[in-house]
PDB file of C-alpha atoms in Angstrom:
ATOM      1  CA  MET A   1      25.277  49.704 -46.955  1.00 60.00           C
ATOM      2  CA  ALA A   2      24.550  46.060 -46.641  1.00 75.00           C
ATOM      3  CA  LYS A   3      20.858  45.283 -44.948  1.00 83.00           C
ATOM      4  CA  LEU A   4      20.633  43.541 -41.464  1.00 82.00           C
ATOM      5  CA  SER A   5      18.317  40.564 -40.611  1.00 88.00           C
ATOM      6  CA  GLN A   6      16.439  40.941 -37.993  1.00 88.00           C
ATOM      7  CA  GLU A   7      18.561  38.525 -35.809  1.00 88.00           C
ATOM      8  CA  ASP A   8      21.975  40.248 -36.372  1.00 86.00           C
ATOM      9  CA  LEU A   9      20.195  43.710 -35.565  1.00 83.00           C
ATOM     10  CA  LEU A  10      19.232  41.688 -31.681  1.00 84.00           C
ATOM     11  CA  ALA A  11      22.337  40.572 -31.699  1.00 86.00           C
ATOM     12  CA  GLN A  12      24.062  44.087 -31.832  1.00 86.00           C
ATOM     13  CA  PHE A  13      21.519  44.929 -29.182  1.00 81.00           C
ATOM     14  CA  GLU A  14      22.092  42.144 -26.807  1.00 84.00           C
ATOM     15  CA  GLU A  15      25.900  43.782 -26.146  1.00 85.00           C
ATOM     16  CA  MET A  16      24.571  46.714 -25.446  1.00 81.00           C
ATOM     17  CA  THR A  17      24.589  48.421 -22.004  1.00 85.00           C
ATOM     18  CA  LEU A  18      20.368  49.510 -20.956  1.00 80.00           C
ATOM     19  CA  ILE A  19      22.160  53.283 -21.222  1.00 84.00           C
ATOM     20  CA  GLU A  20      23.253  52.932 -24.605  1.00 82.00           C
ATOM     21  CA  LEU A  21      20.547  51.034 -25.493  1.00 80.00           C
ATOM     22  CA  SER A  22      17.847  54.001 -23.884  1.00 81.00           C
ATOM     23  CA  GLU A  23      20.154  56.797 -26.079  1.00 84.00           C
ATOM     24  CA  PHE A  24      19.552  54.261 -28.722  1.00 84.00           C
ATOM     25  CA  VAL A  25      15.449  54.245 -28.403  1.00 83.00           C
ATOM     26  CA  LYS A  26      15.774  58.468 -27.611  1.00 85.00           C
ATOM     27  CA  ALA A  27      18.264  58.810 -31.180  1.00 86.00           C
ATOM     28  CA  PHE A  28      15.337  56.421 -33.345  1.00 83.00           C
ATOM     29  CA  GLU A  29      12.394  58.471 -31.755  1.00 83.00           C
ATOM     30  CA  GLU A  30      14.336  61.311 -32.568  1.00 84.00           C
ATOM     31  CA  LYS A  31      15.254  60.640 -36.464  1.00 85.00           C
ATOM     32  CA  PHE A  32      11.596  58.787 -37.147  1.00 83.00           C
ATOM     33  CA  ASP A  33       9.739  61.078 -35.490  1.00 82.00           C
ATOM     34  CA  VAL A  34       8.288  58.516 -34.073  1.00 80.00           C
ATOM     35  CA  THR A  35       7.928  57.383 -29.931  1.00 75.00           C
ATOM     36  CA  ALA A  36       8.347  53.696 -28.675  1.00 64.00           C
ATOM     37  CA  ALA A  37       6.545  54.305 -25.004  1.00 60.00           C
ATOM     38  CA  ALA A  38       5.568  51.689 -22.779  1.00 52.00           C
ATOM     39  CA  ALA A  39       3.038  51.569 -20.589  1.00 44.00           C
ATOM     40  CA  ALA A  40       5.173  51.956 -17.540  1.00 46.00           C
ATOM     41  CA  PRO A  41       9.049  52.472 -17.205  1.00 50.00           C
ATOM     42  CA  VAL A  42      10.671  49.281 -16.114  1.00 49.00           C
ATOM     43  CA  VAL A  43      12.862  49.274 -13.132  1.00 48.00           C
ATOM     44  CA  VAL A  44      13.975  46.331 -11.431  1.00 46.00           C
ATOM     45  CA  ALA A  45      13.394  46.696  -7.525  1.00 47.00           C
ATOM     46  CA  GLY A  46      14.178  43.926  -4.834  1.00 47.00           C
ATOM     47  CA  GLY A  47      10.872  42.763  -2.754  1.00 47.00           C
ATOM     48  CA  ALA A  48      10.618  42.855   1.086  1.00 46.00           C
ATOM     49  CA  ALA A  49      10.282  38.816   2.156  1.00 47.00           C
ATOM     50  CA  GLY A  50       8.189  37.719   4.683  1.00 47.00           C
ATOM     51  CA  GLY A  51       8.456  38.778   7.732  1.00 47.00           C
ATOM     52  CA  ALA A  52       9.766  41.778   6.937  1.00 47.00           C
ATOM     53  CA  ALA A  53       6.758  43.105   5.835  1.00 46.00           C
ATOM     54  CA  ALA A  54       6.175  45.607   8.724  1.00 47.00           C
ATOM     55  CA  GLU A  55       9.957  46.828   8.684  1.00 48.00           C
ATOM     56  CA  ALA A  56       9.212  47.189   4.574  1.00 47.00           C
ATOM     57  CA  GLU A  57       5.918  50.017   5.916  1.00 49.00           C
ATOM     58  CA  GLU A  58       8.813  51.808   7.273  1.00 52.00           C
ATOM     59  CA  GLU A  59      11.263  51.707   4.853  1.00 63.00           C
ATOM     60  CA  LYS A  60      10.224  51.943   1.689  1.00 69.00           C
ATOM     61  CA  ASP A  61      11.676  50.823  -1.224  1.00 74.00           C
ATOM     62  CA  GLU A  62       8.690  52.156  -4.465  1.00 81.00           C
ATOM     63  CA  PHE A  63       8.416  55.518  -4.547  1.00 84.00           C
ATOM     64  CA  ASP A  64       5.839  57.506  -7.170  1.00 84.00           C
ATOM     65  CA  VAL A  65       7.070  60.989  -8.473  1.00 84.00           C
ATOM     66  CA  ILE A  66       3.612  63.076  -8.918  1.00 86.00           C
ATOM     67  CA  LEU A  67       3.541  66.496 -10.423  1.00 85.00           C
ATOM     68  CA  THR A  68       1.328  68.968  -8.705  1.00 84.00           C
ATOM     69  CA  GLY A  69       2.073  72.021 -11.796  1.00 84.00           C
ATOM     70  CA  ALA A  70       4.220  72.605 -14.123  1.00 81.00           C
ATOM     71  CA  GLY A  71       4.763  76.561 -12.747  1.00 81.00           C
ATOM     72  CA  GLU A  72       6.088  79.073 -15.020  1.00 83.00           C
ATOM     73  CA  LYS A  73       7.955  77.459 -17.385  1.00 84.00           C
ATOM     74  CA  LYS A  74       5.681  74.277 -18.865  1.00 86.00           C
ATOM     75  CA  ILE A  75       7.406  73.880 -21.647  1.00 88.00           C
ATOM     76  CA  GLN A  76      11.225  72.991 -19.503  1.00 89.00           C
ATOM     77  CA  VAL A  77       8.943  71.133 -17.793  1.00 87.00           C
ATOM     78  CA  ILE A  78       7.565  68.929 -20.997  1.00 88.00           C
ATOM     79  CA  LYS A  79      11.286  68.523 -21.682  1.00 88.00           C
ATOM     80  CA  VAL A  80      11.984  66.791 -18.580  1.00 88.00           C
ATOM     81  CA  VAL A  81       9.312  64.551 -18.520  1.00 86.00           C
ATOM     82  CA  ARG A  82       9.801  63.112 -22.128  1.00 89.00           C
ATOM     83  CA  GLU A  83      13.200  62.683 -20.276  1.00 86.00           C
ATOM     84  CA  LEU A  84      12.038  60.807 -17.781  1.00 85.00           C
ATOM     85  CA  THR A  85       9.856  59.490 -19.674  1.00 84.00           C
ATOM     86  CA  SER A  86       9.701  57.343 -22.822  1.00 80.00           C
ATOM     87  CA  LEU A  87       6.329  59.423 -23.416  1.00 84.00           C
ATOM     88  CA  GLY A  88       5.564  61.323 -27.030  1.00 86.00           C
ATOM     89  CA  LEU A  89       5.118  65.306 -26.917  1.00 88.00           C
ATOM     90  CA  LYS A  90       1.713  65.269 -26.790  1.00 87.00           C
ATOM     91  CA  GLU A  91       1.332  63.184 -24.148  1.00 87.00           C
ATOM     92  CA  ALA A  92       3.977  64.512 -22.168  1.00 86.00           C
ATOM     93  CA  LYS A  93       2.499  67.680 -22.492  1.00 87.00           C
ATOM     94  CA  ASP A  94      -0.638  66.292 -21.180  1.00 88.00           C
ATOM     95  CA  LEU A  95       0.705  64.611 -18.362  1.00 86.00           C
ATOM     96  CA  VAL A  96       1.926  68.040 -17.437  1.00 86.00           C
ATOM     97  CA  ASP A  97      -1.527  70.318 -18.503  1.00 87.00           C
ATOM     98  CA  GLY A  98      -3.521  67.243 -16.213  1.00 84.00           C
ATOM     99  CA  THR A  99      -1.802  67.914 -13.320  1.00 77.00           C
ATOM    100  CA  PRO A 100      -1.225  66.345 -10.490  1.00 84.00           C
ATOM    101  CA  LYS A 101      -0.395  62.747 -12.273  1.00 85.00           C
ATOM    102  CA  PRO A 102       2.136  60.791 -11.942  1.00 85.00           C
ATOM    103  CA  VAL A 103       5.495  61.080 -13.746  1.00 85.00           C
ATOM    104  CA  LEU A 104       7.138  57.900 -13.109  1.00 83.00           C
ATOM    105  CA  GLU A 105       5.968  55.240 -10.201  1.00 83.00           C
ATOM    106  CA  LYS A 106       7.295  51.935  -8.016  1.00 83.00           C
ATOM    107  CA  VAL A 107      10.872  53.575  -8.860  1.00 84.00           C
ATOM    108  CA  ASN A 108      13.873  53.168  -5.912  1.00 84.00           C
ATOM    109  CA  LYS A 109      14.306  56.230  -3.648  1.00 84.00           C
ATOM    110  CA  GLU A 110      17.976  57.790  -5.771  1.00 84.00           C
ATOM    111  CA  ALA A 111      15.626  57.718  -8.969  1.00 84.00           C
ATOM    112  CA  ALA A 112      12.928  59.830  -6.982  1.00 84.00           C
ATOM    113  CA  GLU A 113      15.166  61.890  -5.484  1.00 85.00           C
ATOM    114  CA  LYS A 114      16.998  62.357  -8.896  1.00 87.00           C
ATOM    115  CA  ALA A 115      13.922  62.573 -11.136  1.00 86.00           C
ATOM    116  CA  ALA A 116      11.819  65.605  -9.364  1.00 86.00           C
ATOM    117  CA  GLU A 117      15.246  68.116  -8.838  1.00 86.00           C
ATOM    118  CA  SER A 118      15.002  67.243 -12.479  1.00 86.00           C
ATOM    119  CA  LEU A 119      11.514  68.926 -12.540  1.00 86.00           C
ATOM    120  CA  LYS A 120      11.898  71.202  -9.728  1.00 87.00           C
ATOM    121  CA  ALA A 121      15.206  72.509 -11.690  1.00 88.00           C
ATOM    122  CA  ALA A 122      12.777  73.283 -14.371  1.00 86.00           C
ATOM    123  CA  GLY A 123      10.450  75.038 -12.529  1.00 84.00           C
ATOM    124  CA  ALA A 124       7.266  72.420 -11.368  1.00 85.00           C
ATOM    125  CA  SER A 125       6.491  71.073  -8.276  1.00 83.00           C
ATOM    126  CA  VAL A 126       7.066  67.834  -7.242  1.00 86.00           C
ATOM    127  CA  GLU A 127       5.376  65.546  -4.802  1.00 83.00           C
ATOM    128  CA  VAL A 128       7.436  62.237  -3.747  1.00 85.00           C
ATOM    129  CA  LYS A 129       5.650  59.862  -2.317  1.00 84.00           C
TER     130      LYS A 129
END
C-alpha cells in the first residue's frame, strides 16, 4: 500500500461529513489507544443580535448539561460521557467522580436534551441549565 502524503490525507478529510469525521476519530482513538480531546466541544450556534438581548435572555439558545450524580451504574455513565465528549477513559472517569461537573457547555437545546436523556438512561442525575 502506498504511503499517503499529508496533503492527500487532508484532501480525503475535506470530503468527509462531520459525522463521518467524528466516527473516524473514534475509530482512530480505539485503534491506537489515544485521545484526541479538544478543550471544549465545538458547536455552531447563532447568537442574538443587537436589540434582541432581552429576548435572548428569555429564550436561551445555549445550554449546559451538568452531571449531578453518577447513580448506581457508574460504568455506564462513564461510557455515555465518553460518547458525548471526546474525553478519554481516565478523563471521563474523573469527570463522573467529580460531580457536579458540566459534561457539555453552550450547546443548543436539542443537543442538551438528547445528552440529558442518554445520561439519565444510563442511571445518572442530570441538570440542564
